[in-house]
Structures are given as structure tokens and as C-alpha cells.
Amino acid sequence: MKEKPTVSLPEIEGVVLGHRDGHGFVVRDDGQPDLYLPPNEMRAVLHKDRVKARIVRHDRRGRPEGRVIEILERSSAPIIGRLLHENGVWLVAPEDKRYGQDVLIPKGATGAAQPGQVVVVELTEPPALYGQPVGRVKEVLGDIDDPGMEIEIAVRKYGVPHQFSEGALAEARALPDKVRAVDRRGRVDLTDVPLVTIDGEDARDFDDALYCEPTRVGAGKGWRLLVAIADVSHYVRNGSPLDIDAYDRATSVYFPRRVIPMLPEKLSNGLCSLNPGVDRLCMVCDMLIDAKGLVQAYQFYPAVMHSYQRFTYTEVAAILQNTRGAEAQRHAAMVPHLLNLHDVYRALLAAREARGAVDLETVETRIVCDESGRIERIEPRTRNDAHRLIEEAMLVANVCAAEFIATHHHPGLYRVHERPSPEKIEILREYLKALGVPVTIGDMPGPRDFQALSKATADRPDAPQIHQMLLRSMQQAMYSPHNVGHFGLAFDAYTHFTSPIRRYPDLLVHRVIKAILKGERYHLPVLPIPGEAQAKLAKRMEERGASEAMKRSRGRPSNEVLGWEAAGLHCSANERRADEASRDVEAWLKCKYMRERLGEEFAGTVTAVTSFGLFVTLDSLYVEGLVHITELGGEYFRYDERRQELRGERTGVRYTLGTKVAVQVSRVDLDGRRIDFRLVREDAAAEGRPERGGGRTVGRPMRESTRESSDPVEVLPSRGRASKAGQQTALAGTGTGKGKRSAARAAGAGSAAQSPVTGRGRRARPSRS
């Protein structure tokens, strides 16, 4: 009898991604589908370990299941958790449940920590098949209910740098407290120009100041618009300790009631901030704009300025609404200048409309905390003409900066936003067809097509859901030296120039512009090698496949271009990291907020439909939670991906985005950042809704919609001021940071996905989410 030939199973390398339910996944280096690891395979590995695995079987849907055959590298990330003392044994229960195992702490390795306190653990022995991991307490953060504890956990959990190096602090201390005579050399003196700043009430660092005056542009009327931006590059020298720390952070991180700045406070709130009544160094984009809102000429130059007034959005909006009101009388001397700014804003807005930039309205919220850091309320934030005025001014300055760099063929970082992928376009087309939307899109839609769809559906009752689908069909914006344009804003070239205090790409753009003005070439400093987050982002981009435009732009990259690519990936990845850390803190706060409301009933709206249940946002509290499919009653539900709905097989009841429901807060998992709801009984007859088996009453069928799980995309400007008040994630930060915000599901508490359930209500193998 012939022996069967031995089949050599391929070995796969990747990073372990743990799951709170005990199983895990190997995120493969080759970009193929994740490899499922059952709980018994997770005993000797931890979340974030790098392993070599082998596929041992496939489930009935063809998904691979694996076995770990070698641990290539243990994760060096610290573990944060609560120190417990049980039956004479010390252990730490990880705050991040993806680790799956408690860490044993020897008696002499607890340090000064007390039972119940939150600590940072360093592993001394990895886990084994028959042994738990062992570690020692490295840092004591405090008690779980201490004010700000959620932030302390988040910065360590996501690896956010929160302490400046001694070299950077020493360099900051050595800087002057004010502008010196030597700093003024070679600069235009604008101290007699009444530049003003316009920001939120809680802003502490002021990147930009504006001035506008009417003038002739060609044969018609127009305006001269000055956008003055803090000259951070004058103080943060190339490759200095301050520069290395700023690059490491890449961005400031905004939490409710706290900011982790990119630069030390002496610079971010002092020397670089365009505070009122003091001279400051700046880089100016000086533009001539015609009546159609088109830039006819521009120039960049270093200057010295003096902010004449620090305005808030509320004050400027009040003045623009009533130029004879009390607010206008208090600032009478500045009213004509604000009116000039408003006039140029309206011209720029007309230009936006003409070029077809995508403009989608989303709900933006603000978390209001008390002195102890607990949420008092969550309220919607309204945008007024003052917000939009700043947005348009920052946008036009960013465009000029991008064109200036491109025209001089100097390498730099652009803010790129590629067109939607064919796959997402097809999903969107099918969705619109299912809803009976008369307007459709082609295979290669442009921004105008999206804007036309937005307008055509604006008056429909399901407009918010359609606009969410439009938003989620787009790509995510990122930083790259390859200029492929900005789809959402409909710009051929776009970059970030206006926020160098809080964003490292803007600082690099300033250096490039200065070098061009001097007839020199800017060279990147020797920067730290991009880390794990950047590697993951690079892998994602490679998996997705670069667009043809990106490939043509890249060509055969030189070492210089590779350096700029690495810097772009680093800044993009750290931007994502900041967003994730901010969302984590907001989710924690919302969970604590809802923990006090267990058992209470609220009206809500379905804001996401998945195969395993409904995500519902409470109408009055703006908090999101999950109604698991098992809470929907005693029948099978089919998940229709095309329509993004759950439909009951027996009753035909449908749940779609926009369905109105009444829910009760049933469970709050603070560690898991998860809120669970259950549907509550209502008068089904009065609502015209069928009752299902099991005595549960369900929401009436309503308009159909969708919510696709994806990262926020950049469409409209956002300067991040609202983040200081704890808003949701910005619409991927178009560069001004003062714009609309994404209603990304991940921003809401309780958005952590559960183990999926199939459309028929039966449990399936858990997904990675």
C-alpha cells in the first residue's frame, strides 16, 4: 500500500490580537485573512506578541484556524491593571481584556502599591501552557476613581508619550520669554496690522491670526487676506531634542479637561502662541482673492505680528448677527475688520460650492465635565459663521502652501485623500439602489457627484443615514510626499500649514517653505525609526494597494523620498493613535456616566446595524450602546448587508439605521468600555407594531439606512479645538481642525463589538472585532 505524500503546511508570521472572550487572531504579515486562535492556543501567548503559526483546519465558511508553533518576539508594551490580593496571592487584572490572563506578582514585587490600585506592570516571565505570566509593579497610577485616572490609563495603554525628555525641557527653559531684537531681523513688521485670533472659549494655544481688507483685484473688487501662523520652526531647530520629542508625539492629544501637547507649555501656550497684546513671530500667507473666491496671487514671508484681540466663536457670531448689538459695541473698533473677514468668507464659500467639495452635515457633541472630571452632560455643539469663516481661511492658506511647495518641486508632506475604492463605490451604489434613490454614481465618481447626491437627498427623512453612507464610502486621509490631491475637498494639492504648535507635519511644511524662500533645500533630520504603529499603517496601505496616481508619483523612490514617506506614515499613525486614545477616554467617561443610570429607560435611534445586533444612540444623552440580537425576541433575524438591516423571519419586522426605539440601560462594563441596552415594552398596537414571541415589543419598521464600520474620513476642515472639550473624533482632520465631526461609531461608549451572531440568530465563530 502506497503511503500518502506528506503535505507541508505553510508557516505564517504575524502579530497576535487577543479578544476579551479568550480566543485570538494572528494578523498576518502577508495581508491574508487573519488566522483564528482558539482559547487553548492563547494560553502561552499574549496580546501583541509576534508569532509563527500554522493553519491546521478551515471552518465551514473557509476561514482558517491555526496553531502557534513558535513565539518570535514578546511584546514590550507595559500592562495596566488593578492590583488584587486574593487568597494570599498578588495578581494584576489587566485593564485591557484582550490580554486574557491575570499577571502574578511575587510578594516582593508589589512596590508601594495597595490592593485595588491601578498599576503598570512589567513582565518578568512570559505565560506558558501551564503557567500564568509573572511580573513586577513598575508604576502606581492611583485609585480607580481618582480624577483623571482614565487619561493616565489611556496614555500608557496606547503608548502616548506624556513626559518630555530632559534635553527638550532644558532647551525649552533656555528659550527667551518674549521676542528679542535679534529675532526680528529679516522679518516684515506687521505689528501695526490689526490681526485677531478666533478660537473656542477653552482654547489656550493660538496657532493662527487673521486680517482682511477690501482691495481691487484686476478690474474687479476683491480682498487682501492675511493668515498669520505661529512660527514654531524659529524656536524648534532641526534635529534638536525639542524636535525629536515633537516628532515622537507628532500631534497634541486632546482629552476632556486635559491636553498632552506636542511641545512644552512654554512654547505651546507661551512663546509660540499668538496671545493678545504681545509681539509674536509668525509665517504669513498673504493672498489676493477675487469676488469669486479664487486666489489670484499669494506670497509667503516671515513676520512679526501683534494680536489686537482674542475673539471666541460665540463673540464673533454675535457681532456678525447684529452689528449694533451689545457685543459689537464692546468691540466697535474691530467690527469693520470682522465684516471684511465675513465678506471674503462668503466668496470662499461660493468657490467651495463651485468646485464641488463634499459637504456632509454630522452631529457633533461636547462633553462637559465637573471639577472632579465626571461628566455633567453631553450636549450638541452648533457651528456658526465664525467657525466656517476660520475653516475657509485656513483651507485657502493650506492650498497656497501646497501649491507653493509643488511649484518649486521641493519634497514635503501633503495631506492626501484618495478617491473611494471600486469596492466601496459598488457597495454605495447597491445601497442607493436598495433605497430607491433616483440619483446614482458612476464607476469613477468625483467630489461633485457626492455633493450632488448630498443635495438631492437633503430633504429625505433618511438623509442622515444616506449621508453617513456617503461618508463611509470614502478613504481615510493621510500624510504623504506624493501629491495625489484631496478628493473630499476637491483640491489638486493640499497640505497642513496652519497648526504647527500641535501638528508635526505643519512644522515640516514651514521648514520647507522657509528653505524655498532662501533658495535652499530642506533636509529631514535623523529621526527615530518608525515603530509598530507606523509598520501596521504601512502594511495596511500595501494591502489596500497604492492608487495608480500614487504609483506614478512615487516612481523609483530615492533615500530622500523614503525618508519623507517614513515621516508621513509616522505622523499618520500617531494621528490615529491620538484619536484612539481620545475615544477610549470618552468611552470610559460615558460608561461611568451611564453606570449611575442602570435600569433607566430612554428613547433612542438605531445608529448601526450589524449581524450581531443594533447600536442605539440615546436621543437625549448622545451615548451609544448595543442591543444584542438575543435581546430582539424569540425569532430568527436575517442580516441584509446590502440594505444594512436586520429582518425578522416570522414577523417581517425590520431594524435599520434611523429606527426609533425605547431602551433600558441593562449593563455597563467599565473595563470593556461597553454599554448594553435592552428593548423595553411599549404599546405595540398604538405604535402599529407587531408583537413577537417571548413578549418583547420591537420598533416599528422605518426608513432603511446603513452604517459601515470604517475609520473616519477627511471631508471637511477641523482644527481640533472642539477636542479640548471632549468632542468626537474629527473628520480625520482636514487641516484646520475647526470643522465638522464624524459620527464614527467607535467614538461612542459601548461600541466595542461583541461576538457576532449570524443573520439567523445562531452563534458563529467570534470575529476579530
mmCIF file with all atom_site columns, N, CA and C in Angstrom, residues 373-398:
data_model
loop_
_atom_site.group_PDB
_atom_site.id
_atom_site.type_symbol
_atom_site.label_atom_id
_atom_site.label_alt_id
_atom_site.label_comp_id
_atom_site.label_asym_id
_atom_site.label_entity_id
_atom_site.label_seq_id
_atom_site.pdbx_PDB_ins_code
_atom_site.Cartn_x
_atom_site.Cartn_y
_atom_site.Cartn_z
_atom_site.occupancy
_atom_site.B_iso_or_equiv
_atom_site.pdbx_formal_charge
_atom_site.auth_seq_id
_atom_site.auth_comp_id
_atom_site.auth_asym_id
_atom_site.auth_atom_id
_atom_site.pdbx_PDB_model_num
ATOM 1  N N  . GLY A 1 373 ? -13.829 65.748 37.138 1.00 0.00 ? 373 GLY A N  1
ATOM 2  C CA . GLY A 1 373 ? -13.617 65.048 35.884 1.00 0.00 ? 373 GLY A CA 1
ATOM 3  C C  . GLY A 1 373 ? -14.767 64.170 35.451 1.00 0.00 ? 373 GLY A C  1
ATOM 4  N N  . ARG A 1 374 ? -15.878 64.173 36.189 1.00 0.00 ? 374 ARG A N  1
ATOM 5  C CA . ARG A 1 374 ? -17.030 63.362 35.818 1.00 0.00 ? 374 ARG A CA 1
ATOM 6  C C  . ARG A 1 374 ? -17.917 64.145 34.859 1.00 0.00 ? 374 ARG A C  1
ATOM 7  N N  . ILE A 1 375 ? -18.598 63.419 33.978 1.00 0.00 ? 375 ILE A N  1
ATOM 8  C CA . ILE A 1 375 ? -19.471 64.071 33.000 1.00 0.00 ? 375 ILE A CA 1
ATOM 9  C C  . ILE A 1 375 ? -20.681 64.685 33.695 1.00 0.00 ? 375 ILE A C  1
ATOM 10 N N  . GLU A 1 376 ? -20.904 65.960 33.434 1.00 0.00 ? 376 GLU A N  1
ATOM 11 C CA . GLU A 1 376 ? -22.135 66.602 33.883 1.00 0.00 ? 376 GLU A CA 1
ATOM 12 C C  . GLU A 1 376 ? -23.227 66.425 32.837 1.00 0.00 ? 376 GLU A C  1
ATOM 13 N N  . ARG A 1 377 ? -22.825 66.596 31.567 1.00 0.00 ? 377 ARG A N  1
ATOM 14 C CA . ARG A 1 377 ? -23.791 66.442 30.478 1.00 0.00 ? 377 ARG A CA 1
ATOM 15 C C  . ARG A 1 377 ? -23.019 66.302 29.162 1.00 0.00 ? 377 ARG A C  1
ATOM 16 N N  . ILE A 1 378 ? -23.709 65.798 28.178 1.00 0.00 ? 378 ILE A N  1
ATOM 17 C CA . ILE A 1 378 ? -23.182 65.729 26.818 1.00 0.00 ? 378 ILE A CA 1
ATOM 18 C C  . ILE A 1 378 ? -24.147 66.512 25.951 1.00 0.00 ? 378 ILE A C  1
ATOM 19 N N  . GLU A 1 379 ? -23.647 67.503 25.259 1.00 0.00 ? 379 GLU A N  1
ATOM 20 C CA . GLU A 1 379 ? -24.525 68.403 24.529 1.00 0.00 ? 379 GLU A CA 1
ATOM 21 C C  . GLU A 1 379 ? -24.080 68.554 23.078 1.00 0.00 ? 379 GLU A C  1
ATOM 22 N N  . PRO A 1 380 ? -25.040 68.777 22.180 1.00 0.00 ? 380 PRO A N  1
ATOM 23 C CA . PRO A 1 380 ? -24.664 69.007 20.782 1.00 0.00 ? 380 PRO A CA 1
ATOM 24 C C  . PRO A 1 380 ? -23.993 70.369 20.639 1.00 0.00 ? 380 PRO A C  1
ATOM 25 N N  . ARG A 1 381 ? -23.035 70.439 19.769 1.00 0.00 ? 381 ARG A N  1
ATOM 26 C CA . ARG A 1 381 ? -22.334 71.696 19.526 1.00 0.00 ? 381 ARG A CA 1
ATOM 27 C C  . ARG A 1 381 ? -22.760 72.228 18.159 1.00 0.00 ? 381 ARG A C  1
ATOM 28 N N  . THR A 1 382 ? -23.214 73.441 18.140 1.00 0.00 ? 382 THR A N  1
ATOM 29 C CA . THR A 1 382 ? -23.655 74.052 16.890 1.00 0.00 ? 382 THR A CA 1
ATOM 30 C C  . THR A 1 382 ? -22.528 74.863 16.274 1.00 0.00 ? 382 THR A C  1
ATOM 31 N N  . ARG A 1 383 ? -22.440 74.792 14.969 1.00 0.00 ? 383 ARG A N  1
ATOM 32 C CA . ARG A 1 383 ? -21.429 75.551 14.241 1.00 0.00 ? 383 ARG A CA 1
ATOM 33 C C  . ARG A 1 383 ? -22.076 76.801 13.680 1.00 0.00 ? 383 ARG A C  1
ATOM 34 N N  . ASN A 1 384 ? -21.362 77.891 13.793 1.00 0.00 ? 384 ASN A N  1
ATOM 35 C CA . ASN A 1 384 ? -21.886 79.149 13.289 1.00 0.00 ? 384 ASN A CA 1
ATOM 36 C C  . ASN A 1 384 ? -20.944 79.716 12.216 1.00 0.00 ? 384 ASN A C  1
ATOM 37 N N  . ASP A 1 385 ? -21.255 80.925 11.746 1.00 0.00 ? 385 ASP A N  1
ATOM 38 C CA . ASP A 1 385 ? -20.442 81.527 10.684 1.00 0.00 ? 385 ASP A CA 1
ATOM 39 C C  . ASP A 1 385 ? -19.014 81.805 11.129 1.00 0.00 ? 385 ASP A C  1
ATOM 40 N N  . ALA A 1 386 ? -18.789 81.976 12.417 1.00 0.00 ? 386 ALA A N  1
ATOM 41 C CA . ALA A 1 386 ? -17.421 82.210 12.895 1.00 0.00 ? 386 ALA A CA 1
ATOM 42 C C  . ALA A 1 386 ? -16.573 80.955 12.700 1.00 0.00 ? 386 ALA A C  1
ATOM 43 N N  . HIS A 1 387 ? -17.151 79.790 13.003 1.00 0.00 ? 387 HIS A N  1
ATOM 44 C CA . HIS A 1 387 ? -16.434 78.541 12.749 1.00 0.00 ? 387 HIS A CA 1
ATOM 45 C C  . HIS A 1 387 ? -16.117 78.402 11.266 1.00 0.00 ? 387 HIS A C  1
ATOM 46 N N  . ARG A 1 388 ? -17.125 78.625 10.442 1.00 0.00 ? 388 ARG A N  1
ATOM 47 C CA . ARG A 1 388 ? -16.952 78.426 8.999  1.00 0.00 ? 388 ARG A CA 1
ATOM 48 C C  . ARG A 1 388 ? -15.977 79.442 8.410  1.00 0.00 ? 388 ARG A C  1
ATOM 49 N N  . LEU A 1 389 ? -15.995 80.639 8.941  1.00 0.00 ? 389 LEU A N  1
ATOM 50 C CA . LEU A 1 389 ? -15.069 81.677 8.479  1.00 0.00 ? 389 LEU A CA 1
ATOM 51 C C  . LEU A 1 389 ? -13.621 81.220 8.672  1.00 0.00 ? 389 LEU A C  1
ATOM 52 N N  . ILE A 1 390 ? -13.332 80.721 9.871  1.00 0.00 ? 390 ILE A N  1
ATOM 53 C CA . ILE A 1 390 ? -11.978 80.240 10.155 1.00 0.00 ? 390 ILE A CA 1
ATOM 54 C C  . ILE A 1 390 ? -11.640 79.052 9.262  1.00 0.00 ? 390 ILE A C  1
ATOM 55 N N  . GLU A 1 391 ? -12.585 78.148 9.100  1.00 0.00 ? 391 GLU A N  1
ATOM 56 C CA . GLU A 1 391 ? -12.344 76.973 8.255  1.00 0.00 ? 391 GLU A CA 1
ATOM 57 C C  . GLU A 1 391 ? -11.898 77.374 6.857  1.00 0.00 ? 391 GLU A C  1
ATOM 58 N N  . GLU A 1 392 ? -12.645 78.271 6.237  1.00 0.00 ? 392 GLU A N  1
ATOM 59 C CA . GLU A 1 392 ? -12.334 78.639 4.858  1.00 0.00 ? 392 GLU A CA 1
ATOM 60 C C  . GLU A 1 392 ? -11.008 79.383 4.764  1.00 0.00 ? 392 GLU A C  1
ATOM 61 N N  . ALA A 1 393 ? -10.710 80.222 5.749  1.00 0.00 ? 393 ALA A N  1
ATOM 62 C CA . ALA A 1 393 ? -9.435  80.942 5.739  1.00 0.00 ? 393 ALA A CA 1
ATOM 63 C C  . ALA A 1 393 ? -8.257  79.974 5.876  1.00 0.00 ? 393 ALA A C  1
ATOM 64 N N  . MET A 1 394 ? -8.408  78.990 6.756  1.00 0.00 ? 394 MET A N  1
ATOM 65 C CA . MET A 1 394 ? -7.333  78.012 6.921  1.00 0.00 ? 394 MET A CA 1
ATOM 66 C C  . MET A 1 394 ? -7.192  77.134 5.681  1.00 0.00 ? 394 MET A C  1
ATOM 67 N N  . LEU A 1 395 ? -8.309  76.760 5.089  1.00 0.00 ? 395 LEU A N  1
ATOM 68 C CA . LEU A 1 395 ? -8.260  75.937 3.882  1.00 0.00 ? 395 LEU A CA 1
ATOM 69 C C  . LEU A 1 395 ? -7.488  76.630 2.769  1.00 0.00 ? 395 LEU A C  1
ATOM 70 N N  . VAL A 1 396 ? -7.798  77.885 2.531  1.00 0.00 ? 396 VAL A N  1
ATOM 71 C CA . VAL A 1 396 ? -7.159  78.569 1.408  1.00 0.00 ? 396 VAL A CA 1
ATOM 72 C C  . VAL A 1 396 ? -5.670  78.760 1.670  1.00 0.00 ? 396 VAL A C  1
ATOM 73 N N  . ALA A 1 397 ? -5.267  78.982 2.909  1.00 0.00 ? 397 ALA A N  1
ATOM 74 C CA . ALA A 1 397 ? -3.841  79.090 3.233  1.00 0.00 ? 397 ALA A CA 1
ATOM 75 C C  . ALA A 1 397 ? -3.142  77.743 3.039  1.00 0.00 ? 397 ALA A C  1
ATOM 76 N N  . ASN A 1 398 ? -3.794  76.659 3.428  1.00 0.00 ? 398 ASN A N  1
ATOM 77 C CA . ASN A 1 398 ? -3.217  75.325 3.240  1.00 0.00 ? 398 ASN A CA 1
ATOM 78 C C  . ASN A 1 398 ? -3.025  75.000 1.764  1.00 0.00 ? 398 ASN A C  1
#
